Amino acid sequence: MPKITEILFDCDNTLVLSEELAFEACADLANEILAKYDIPDRYTGPELLNDFVGQNFRGMVVNLQKKFDFTIPGPELEKYVSMEEDRVIAKLKRDAKPCVGCSEELEKLHKAKKYGMAVVSSSALRRVQASIDKVDQAKYFPPDHIFSAATSLPVPTTKPDPAIYLHACKVIGKEPGECVAVEDSKSGTLSAVRAGIPVIGYVGSYTGSEKQKEMTETLKGLGVGIVMQNWDEFPKCMEAIESM
């Protein structure tokens, strides 16, 4: 295995506790869309989070169209994507908090200077920046090493498409095998695995031991060899993955 020189962090519910806040805003807008197209189904934030965790709003709406068999014209979809971004960012700027123990580990990594660090997210770049700014984590990442599947690519996409991880590796100048991704979701994990990047799974943002156990098994089933429940396990996880 090549020497690991770069750590690629997912943002939502890996660095920042943002998914629940974001999906509250997403659910309101998703329900407005469904109502406009005469579809009776409605979502709560937790229901939407359960069905679409790890995906950005564009990907979510694409999948809603498939599920309920309706079509949103391109310009209208772009309007909704922009609306969702504004609503979510307002919530994040007000209420976002770091994942427990994450900032402390980032500080240690930053001081040690052993690895480069980047953020690789499905979410829009403005949203990612708002999240890490709010919790004072932006200082750990070079501005040009913050990547968004919704914003950074010529054609917007979402995880589990590996495109954003491959793009990040190209920009940073690393081979996938020189990197480690830290991911909490199925779609994010698949994105990294499909890009050829080893993954450390993180389940600490899930509520309750049963859900954490379920997600641990899910991530391991996708090819993740190492899963942590708490951020203070991260150094040992890195040691384990480097010894493989």
PDB file of C-alpha atoms in Angstrom:
ATOM      1  CA  MET A   1       0.000   0.000   0.000  1.00  0.00           C
ATOM      2  CA  PRO A   2       1.386   3.477  -0.901  1.00  0.00           C
ATOM      3  CA  LYS A   3       2.305   5.860   1.904  1.00  0.00           C
ATOM      4  CA  ILE A   4      -0.710   7.874   3.091  1.00  0.00           C
ATOM      5  CA  THR A   5      -0.043  11.593   2.721  1.00  0.00           C
ATOM      6  CA  GLU A   6      -3.542  13.138   2.474  1.00  0.00           C
ATOM      7  CA  ILE A   7      -6.758  12.878   4.505  1.00  0.00           C
ATOM      8  CA  LEU A   8     -10.007  13.699   2.715  1.00  0.00           C
ATOM      9  CA  PHE A   9     -12.849  14.549   5.083  1.00  0.00           C
ATOM     10  CA  ASP A  10     -16.532  14.485   4.277  1.00  0.00           C
ATOM     11  CA  CYS A  11     -18.220  17.517   5.827  1.00  0.00           C
ATOM     12  CA  ASP A  12     -21.836  16.849   6.814  1.00  0.00           C
ATOM     13  CA  ASN A  13     -22.070  14.789  10.018  1.00  0.00           C
ATOM     14  CA  THR A  14     -18.372  13.939   9.755  1.00  0.00           C
ATOM     15  CA  LEU A  15     -16.795  17.308  10.512  1.00  0.00           C
ATOM     16  CA  VAL A  16     -19.947  19.301  11.292  1.00  0.00           C
ATOM     17  CA  LEU A  17     -23.305  18.259  12.752  1.00  0.00           C
ATOM     18  CA  SER A  18     -25.235  19.685   9.828  1.00  0.00           C
ATOM     19  CA  GLU A  19     -27.381  16.953   8.267  1.00  0.00           C
ATOM     20  CA  GLU A  20     -30.346  17.264  10.633  1.00  0.00           C
ATOM     21  CA  LEU A  21     -30.415  21.047  10.252  1.00  0.00           C
ATOM     22  CA  ALA A  22     -30.077  20.803   6.482  1.00  0.00           C
ATOM     23  CA  PHE A  23     -32.770  18.175   6.068  1.00  0.00           C
ATOM     24  CA  GLU A  24     -35.252  20.231   8.075  1.00  0.00           C
ATOM     25  CA  ALA A  25     -34.899  22.948   5.445  1.00  0.00           C
ATOM     26  CA  CYS A  26     -34.828  20.385   2.607  1.00  0.00           C
ATOM     27  CA  ALA A  27     -38.054  18.749   3.774  1.00  0.00           C
ATOM     28  CA  ASP A  28     -39.962  22.035   3.687  1.00  0.00           C
ATOM     29  CA  LEU A  29     -38.854  22.718   0.126  1.00  0.00           C
ATOM     30  CA  ALA A  30     -39.275  19.108  -1.034  1.00  0.00           C
ATOM     31  CA  ASN A  31     -42.864  19.187   0.234  1.00  0.00           C
ATOM     32  CA  GLU A  32     -43.489  22.435  -1.649  1.00  0.00           C
ATOM     33  CA  ILE A  33     -42.262  20.728  -4.834  1.00  0.00           C
ATOM     34  CA  LEU A  34     -44.407  17.639  -4.274  1.00  0.00           C
ATOM     35  CA  ALA A  35     -47.474  19.807  -3.621  1.00  0.00           C
ATOM     36  CA  LYS A  36     -46.892  21.815  -6.788  1.00  0.00           C
ATOM     37  CA  TYR A  37     -46.827  18.602  -8.836  1.00  0.00           C
ATOM     38  CA  ASP A  38     -49.983  17.231  -7.133  1.00  0.00           C
ATOM     39  CA  ILE A  39     -48.136  14.427  -5.356  1.00  0.00           C
ATOM     40  CA  PRO A  40     -49.807  13.711  -1.980  1.00  0.00           C
ATOM     41  CA  ASP A  41     -46.752  12.283  -0.197  1.00  0.00           C
ATOM     42  CA  ARG A  42     -44.921  14.472   2.322  1.00  0.00           C
ATOM     43  CA  TYR A  43     -41.597  14.156   4.147  1.00  0.00           C
ATOM     44  CA  THR A  44     -40.376  15.122   7.568  1.00  0.00           C
ATOM     45  CA  GLY A  45     -36.728  16.074   7.998  1.00  0.00           C
ATOM     46  CA  PRO A  46     -35.806  12.710   9.617  1.00  0.00           C
ATOM     47  CA  GLU A  47     -37.616  10.751   6.876  1.00  0.00           C
ATOM     48  CA  LEU A  48     -35.773  12.645   4.177  1.00  0.00           C
ATOM     49  CA  LEU A  49     -32.492  12.173   6.046  1.00  0.00           C
ATOM     50  CA  ASN A  50     -33.096   8.422   6.275  1.00  0.00           C
ATOM     51  CA  ASP A  51     -33.813   8.106   2.539  1.00  0.00           C
ATOM     52  CA  PHE A  52     -31.227  10.505   1.122  1.00  0.00           C
ATOM     53  CA  VAL A  53     -28.379  10.921   3.631  1.00  0.00           C
ATOM     54  CA  GLY A  54     -25.098  11.762   1.911  1.00  0.00           C
ATOM     55  CA  GLN A  55     -26.744  13.166  -1.220  1.00  0.00           C
ATOM     56  CA  ASN A  56     -27.003  16.824  -2.130  1.00  0.00           C
ATOM     57  CA  PHE A  57     -30.332  18.497  -2.855  1.00  0.00           C
ATOM     58  CA  ARG A  58     -29.971  18.189  -6.625  1.00  0.00           C
ATOM     59  CA  GLY A  59     -29.457  14.438  -6.324  1.00  0.00           C
ATOM     60  CA  MET A  60     -32.340  14.197  -3.886  1.00  0.00           C
ATOM     61  CA  VAL A  61     -34.748  15.946  -6.260  1.00  0.00           C
ATOM     62  CA  VAL A  62     -33.588  13.785  -9.179  1.00  0.00           C
ATOM     63  CA  ASN A  63     -34.416  10.711  -7.106  1.00  0.00           C
ATOM     64  CA  LEU A  64     -37.764  12.156  -6.012  1.00  0.00           C
ATOM     65  CA  GLN A  65     -38.646  12.616  -9.681  1.00  0.00           C
ATOM     66  CA  LYS A  66     -37.786   8.986 -10.362  1.00  0.00           C
ATOM     67  CA  LYS A  67     -39.691   7.741  -7.324  1.00  0.00           C
ATOM     68  CA  PHE A  68     -42.881   9.682  -8.039  1.00  0.00           C
ATOM     69  CA  ASP A  69     -42.614   9.785 -11.849  1.00  0.00           C
ATOM     70  CA  PHE A  70     -42.670  13.515 -12.543  1.00  0.00           C
ATOM     71  CA  THR A  71     -40.311  15.922 -14.303  1.00  0.00           C
ATOM     72  CA  ILE A  72     -39.060  19.338 -13.234  1.00  0.00           C
ATOM     73  CA  PRO A  73     -37.778  21.526 -16.090  1.00  0.00           C
ATOM     74  CA  GLY A  74     -34.084  22.353 -15.873  1.00  0.00           C
ATOM     75  CA  PRO A  75     -34.405  26.091 -15.078  1.00  0.00           C
ATOM     76  CA  GLU A  76     -36.953  25.357 -12.356  1.00  0.00           C
ATOM     77  CA  LEU A  77     -34.673  22.735 -10.805  1.00  0.00           C
ATOM     78  CA  GLU A  78     -31.842  25.280 -10.703  1.00  0.00           C
ATOM     79  CA  LYS A  79     -34.170  27.727  -8.925  1.00  0.00           C
ATOM     80  CA  TYR A  80     -35.029  25.131  -6.288  1.00  0.00           C
ATOM     81  CA  VAL A  81     -31.354  24.204  -5.816  1.00  0.00           C
ATOM     82  CA  SER A  82     -30.538  27.857  -5.175  1.00  0.00           C
ATOM     83  CA  MET A  83     -33.481  28.269  -2.792  1.00  0.00           C
ATOM     84  CA  GLU A  84     -32.472  25.198  -0.798  1.00  0.00           C
ATOM     85  CA  GLU A  85     -28.890  26.375  -0.540  1.00  0.00           C
ATOM     86  CA  ASP A  86     -29.955  29.752   0.862  1.00  0.00           C
ATOM     87  CA  ARG A  87     -32.330  28.215   3.407  1.00  0.00           C
ATOM     88  CA  VAL A  88     -29.825  25.632   4.622  1.00  0.00           C
ATOM     89  CA  ILE A  89     -26.977  28.118   4.905  1.00  0.00           C
ATOM     90  CA  ALA A  90     -29.128  30.400   7.053  1.00  0.00           C
ATOM     91  CA  LYS A  91     -29.773  27.502   9.451  1.00  0.00           C
ATOM     92  CA  LEU A  92     -26.129  26.440   9.517  1.00  0.00           C
ATOM     93  CA  LYS A  93     -24.855  29.939  10.198  1.00  0.00           C
ATOM     94  CA  ARG A  94     -27.168  30.071  13.183  1.00  0.00           C
ATOM     95  CA  ASP A  95     -27.054  26.561  14.670  1.00  0.00           C
ATOM     96  CA  ALA A  96     -24.247  24.343  13.295  1.00  0.00           C
ATOM     97  CA  LYS A  97     -21.913  22.634  15.776  1.00  0.00           C
ATOM     98  CA  PRO A  98     -18.789  20.507  15.239  1.00  0.00           C
ATOM     99  CA  CYS A  99     -19.017  16.743  15.527  1.00  0.00           C
ATOM    100  CA  VAL A 100     -17.978  15.811  19.058  1.00  0.00           C
ATOM    101  CA  GLY A 101     -14.191  15.634  19.344  1.00  0.00           C
ATOM    102  CA  CYS A 102     -13.551  16.424  15.680  1.00  0.00           C
ATOM    103  CA  SER A 103     -12.036  19.892  16.051  1.00  0.00           C
ATOM    104  CA  GLU A 104      -9.593  18.605  18.647  1.00  0.00           C
ATOM    105  CA  GLU A 105      -8.315  15.937  16.243  1.00  0.00           C
ATOM    106  CA  LEU A 106      -8.066  18.446  13.390  1.00  0.00           C
ATOM    107  CA  GLU A 107      -5.968  20.682  15.620  1.00  0.00           C
ATOM    108  CA  LYS A 108      -3.585  17.803  16.400  1.00  0.00           C
ATOM    109  CA  LEU A 109      -3.285  16.895  12.713  1.00  0.00           C
ATOM    110  CA  HIS A 110      -2.707  20.513  11.766  1.00  0.00           C
ATOM    111  CA  LYS A 111       0.098  20.904  14.300  1.00  0.00           C
ATOM    112  CA  ALA A 112       1.750  17.594  13.377  1.00  0.00           C
ATOM    113  CA  LYS A 113       1.845  18.473   9.656  1.00  0.00           C
ATOM    114  CA  LYS A 114       2.193  14.782   8.745  1.00  0.00           C
ATOM    115  CA  TYR A 115      -0.727  14.809   6.307  1.00  0.00           C
ATOM    116  CA  GLY A 116      -2.349  17.251   3.947  1.00  0.00           C
ATOM    117  CA  MET A 117      -6.049  17.801   4.664  1.00  0.00           C
ATOM    118  CA  ALA A 118      -8.991  18.515   2.381  1.00  0.00           C
ATOM    119  CA  VAL A 119     -12.787  18.555   2.530  1.00  0.00           C
ATOM    120  CA  VAL A 120     -14.668  16.510  -0.091  1.00  0.00           C
ATOM    121  CA  SER A 121     -18.433  16.950   0.089  1.00  0.00           C
ATOM    122  CA  SER A 122     -21.568  16.432  -1.951  1.00  0.00           C
ATOM    123  CA  SER A 123     -22.964  19.706  -0.648  1.00  0.00           C
ATOM    124  CA  ALA A 124     -22.692  23.065  -2.403  1.00  0.00           C
ATOM    125  CA  LEU A 125     -19.437  24.912  -1.774  1.00  0.00           C
ATOM    126  CA  ARG A 126     -21.188  27.856  -0.094  1.00  0.00           C
ATOM    127  CA  ARG A 127     -22.854  25.467   2.331  1.00  0.00           C
ATOM    128  CA  VAL A 128     -19.612  23.622   3.121  1.00  0.00           C
ATOM    129  CA  GLN A 129     -17.797  26.906   3.684  1.00  0.00           C
ATOM    130  CA  ALA A 130     -20.590  28.217   5.914  1.00  0.00           C
ATOM    131  CA  SER A 131     -20.449  25.016   7.982  1.00  0.00           C
ATOM    132  CA  ILE A 132     -16.711  24.965   8.596  1.00  0.00           C
ATOM    133  CA  ASP A 133     -16.622  28.733   9.127  1.00  0.00           C
ATOM    134  CA  LYS A 134     -19.328  28.523  11.799  1.00  0.00           C
ATOM    135  CA  VAL A 135     -17.456  25.858  13.803  1.00  0.00           C
ATOM    136  CA  ASP A 136     -14.011  27.437  13.251  1.00  0.00           C
ATOM    137  CA  GLN A 137     -12.595  24.560  11.189  1.00  0.00           C
ATOM    138  CA  ALA A 138     -11.851  26.462   7.975  1.00  0.00           C
ATOM    139  CA  LYS A 139      -8.390  27.345   9.294  1.00  0.00           C
ATOM    140  CA  TYR A 140      -7.339  23.697   8.936  1.00  0.00           C
ATOM    141  CA  PHE A 141      -7.932  23.472   5.180  1.00  0.00           C
ATOM    142  CA  PRO A 142      -6.335  25.343   2.271  1.00  0.00           C
ATOM    143  CA  PRO A 143      -9.109  27.309   0.517  1.00  0.00           C
ATOM    144  CA  ASP A 144      -8.457  25.501  -2.769  1.00  0.00           C
ATOM    145  CA  HIS A 145      -8.672  22.105  -1.064  1.00  0.00           C
ATOM    146  CA  ILE A 146     -12.394  22.342  -0.268  1.00  0.00           C
ATOM    147  CA  PHE A 147     -14.343  20.396  -2.885  1.00  0.00           C
ATOM    148  CA  SER A 148     -18.029  20.113  -3.710  1.00  0.00           C
ATOM    149  CA  ALA A 149     -19.715  17.613  -6.009  1.00  0.00           C
ATOM    150  CA  ALA A 150     -22.452  20.213  -6.528  1.00  0.00           C
ATOM    151  CA  THR A 151     -20.104  23.100  -7.348  1.00  0.00           C
ATOM    152  CA  SER A 152     -16.514  22.071  -8.114  1.00  0.00           C
ATOM    153  CA  LEU A 153     -17.133  19.895 -11.171  1.00  0.00           C
ATOM    154  CA  PRO A 154     -17.917  20.924 -14.779  1.00  0.00           C
ATOM    155  CA  VAL A 155     -21.118  18.862 -14.520  1.00  0.00           C
ATOM    156  CA  PRO A 156     -22.712  18.855 -11.035  1.00  0.00           C
ATOM    157  CA  THR A 157     -23.196  15.449  -9.474  1.00  0.00           C
ATOM    158  CA  THR A 158     -23.558  13.868  -6.042  1.00  0.00           C
ATOM    159  CA  LYS A 159     -22.010  11.037  -4.114  1.00  0.00           C
ATOM    160  CA  PRO A 160     -21.984   7.978  -4.622  1.00  0.00           C
ATOM    161  CA  ASP A 161     -20.543   9.107  -7.980  1.00  0.00           C
ATOM    162  CA  PRO A 162     -16.746   8.945  -7.431  1.00  0.00           C
ATOM    163  CA  ALA A 163     -16.158  12.009  -9.631  1.00  0.00           C
ATOM    164  CA  ILE A 164     -15.635  14.471  -6.782  1.00  0.00           C
ATOM    165  CA  TYR A 165     -13.029  12.288  -5.081  1.00  0.00           C
ATOM    166  CA  LEU A 166     -11.181  11.733  -8.352  1.00  0.00           C
ATOM    167  CA  HIS A 167     -11.306  15.485  -9.019  1.00  0.00           C
ATOM    168  CA  ALA A 168      -9.951  16.259  -5.541  1.00  0.00           C
ATOM    169  CA  CYS A 169      -7.063  13.837  -6.001  1.00  0.00           C
ATOM    170  CA  LYS A 170      -6.197  15.393  -9.356  1.00  0.00           C
ATOM    171  CA  VAL A 171      -6.234  18.958  -8.013  1.00  0.00           C
ATOM    172  CA  ILE A 172      -4.229  18.062  -4.895  1.00  0.00           C
ATOM    173  CA  GLY A 173      -1.789  16.010  -6.951  1.00  0.00           C
ATOM    174  CA  LYS A 174      -2.245  12.680  -5.177  1.00  0.00           C
ATOM    175  CA  GLU A 175      -3.042   9.170  -6.310  1.00  0.00           C
ATOM    176  CA  PRO A 176      -6.156   7.671  -4.660  1.00  0.00           C
ATOM    177  CA  GLY A 177      -4.013   5.136  -2.820  1.00  0.00           C
ATOM    178  CA  GLU A 178      -2.071   7.960  -1.156  1.00  0.00           C
ATOM    179  CA  CYS A 179      -5.261   9.225   0.472  1.00  0.00           C
ATOM    180  CA  VAL A 180      -7.681   8.176   3.187  1.00  0.00           C
ATOM    181  CA  ALA A 181     -11.311   9.310   3.190  1.00  0.00           C
ATOM    182  CA  VAL A 182     -13.388   9.755   6.339  1.00  0.00           C
ATOM    183  CA  GLU A 183     -17.080   9.146   5.658  1.00  0.00           C
ATOM    184  CA  ASP A 184     -20.269   8.619   7.655  1.00  0.00           C
ATOM    185  CA  SER A 185     -22.789   7.652   4.959  1.00  0.00           C
ATOM    186  CA  LYS A 186     -23.401   4.859   2.485  1.00  0.00           C
ATOM    187  CA  SER A 187     -23.322   7.179  -0.520  1.00  0.00           C
ATOM    188  CA  GLY A 188     -20.143   8.919   0.604  1.00  0.00           C
ATOM    189  CA  THR A 189     -18.413   5.650   1.323  1.00  0.00           C
ATOM    190  CA  LEU A 190     -19.349   4.262  -2.091  1.00  0.00           C
ATOM    191  CA  SER A 191     -18.008   7.428  -3.721  1.00  0.00           C
ATOM    192  CA  ALA A 192     -14.602   7.013  -2.084  1.00  0.00           C
ATOM    193  CA  VAL A 193     -14.430   3.237  -2.546  1.00  0.00           C
ATOM    194  CA  ARG A 194     -15.293   3.564  -6.234  1.00  0.00           C
ATOM    195  CA  ALA A 195     -12.499   6.138  -6.556  1.00  0.00           C
ATOM    196  CA  GLY A 196     -10.053   3.606  -5.100  1.00  0.00           C
ATOM    197  CA  ILE A 197      -9.579   5.463  -1.813  1.00  0.00           C
ATOM    198  CA  PRO A 198      -9.442   3.543   1.490  1.00  0.00           C
ATOM    199  CA  VAL A 199     -12.087   4.696   3.961  1.00  0.00           C
ATOM    200  CA  ILE A 200     -12.340   5.179   7.704  1.00  0.00           C
ATOM    201  CA  GLY A 201     -16.020   5.025   8.601  1.00  0.00           C
ATOM    202  CA  TYR A 202     -17.456   7.339  11.268  1.00  0.00           C
ATOM    203  CA  VAL A 203     -20.762   6.501  12.956  1.00  0.00           C
ATOM    204  CA  GLY A 204     -20.625   8.839  15.957  1.00  0.00           C
ATOM    205  CA  SER A 205     -23.168  11.257  14.507  1.00  0.00           C
ATOM    206  CA  TYR A 206     -25.907   8.613  14.416  1.00  0.00           C
ATOM    207  CA  THR A 207     -28.280   8.584  17.379  1.00  0.00           C
ATOM    208  CA  GLY A 208     -28.293   5.522  19.589  1.00  0.00           C
ATOM    209  CA  SER A 209     -26.142   2.416  19.827  1.00  0.00           C
ATOM    210  CA  GLU A 210     -28.440   0.322  17.628  1.00  0.00           C
ATOM    211  CA  LYS A 211     -28.270   2.774  14.729  1.00  0.00           C
ATOM    212  CA  GLN A 212     -24.510   3.081  15.142  1.00  0.00           C
ATOM    213  CA  LYS A 213     -24.186  -0.709  15.093  1.00  0.00           C
ATOM    214  CA  GLU A 214     -26.399  -0.921  11.997  1.00  0.00           C
ATOM    215  CA  MET A 215     -24.339   1.703  10.158  1.00  0.00           C
ATOM    216  CA  THR A 216     -21.087   0.037  11.192  1.00  0.00           C
ATOM    217  CA  GLU A 217     -22.246  -3.169   9.534  1.00  0.00           C
ATOM    218  CA  THR A 218     -23.498  -1.252   6.481  1.00  0.00           C
ATOM    219  CA  LEU A 219     -20.179   0.524   5.966  1.00  0.00           C
ATOM    220  CA  LYS A 220     -18.178  -2.661   6.497  1.00  0.00           C
ATOM    221  CA  GLY A 221     -20.370  -4.344   3.893  1.00  0.00           C
ATOM    222  CA  LEU A 222     -19.296  -1.666   1.420  1.00  0.00           C
ATOM    223  CA  GLY A 223     -15.623  -2.432   1.933  1.00  0.00           C
ATOM    224  CA  VAL A 224     -14.728  -0.253   4.918  1.00  0.00           C
ATOM    225  CA  GLY A 225     -12.260  -2.120   7.111  1.00  0.00           C
ATOM    226  CA  ILE A 226     -12.100   0.396   9.964  1.00  0.00           C
ATOM    227  CA  VAL A 227     -15.029   2.169  11.615  1.00  0.00           C
ATOM    228  CA  MET A 228     -14.841   4.567  14.562  1.00  0.00           C
ATOM    229  CA  GLN A 229     -17.591   5.657  16.918  1.00  0.00           C
ATOM    230  CA  ASN A 230     -15.674   8.565  18.431  1.00  0.00           C
ATOM    231  CA  TRP A 231     -13.130  10.993  17.044  1.00  0.00           C
ATOM    232  CA  ASP A 232     -10.604  10.173  19.755  1.00  0.00           C
ATOM    233  CA  GLU A 233     -10.217   6.789  18.022  1.00  0.00           C
ATOM    234  CA  PHE A 234      -8.914   8.476  14.875  1.00  0.00           C
ATOM    235  CA  PRO A 235      -5.138   8.196  15.542  1.00  0.00           C
ATOM    236  CA  LYS A 236      -5.395   4.443  16.104  1.00  0.00           C
ATOM    237  CA  CYS A 237      -7.580   4.108  13.008  1.00  0.00           C
ATOM    238  CA  MET A 238      -4.901   5.828  10.939  1.00  0.00           C
ATOM    239  CA  GLU A 239      -2.229   3.572  12.390  1.00  0.00           C
ATOM    240  CA  ALA A 240      -4.325   0.527  11.505  1.00  0.00           C
ATOM    241  CA  ILE A 241      -5.022   1.641   7.939  1.00  0.00           C
ATOM    242  CA  GLU A 242      -1.336   2.497   7.329  1.00  0.00           C
ATOM    243  CA  SER A 243      -0.291  -0.949   8.499  1.00  0.00           C
ATOM    244  CA  MET A 244      -2.499  -2.709   5.941  1.00  0.00           C
TER     245      MET A 244
END
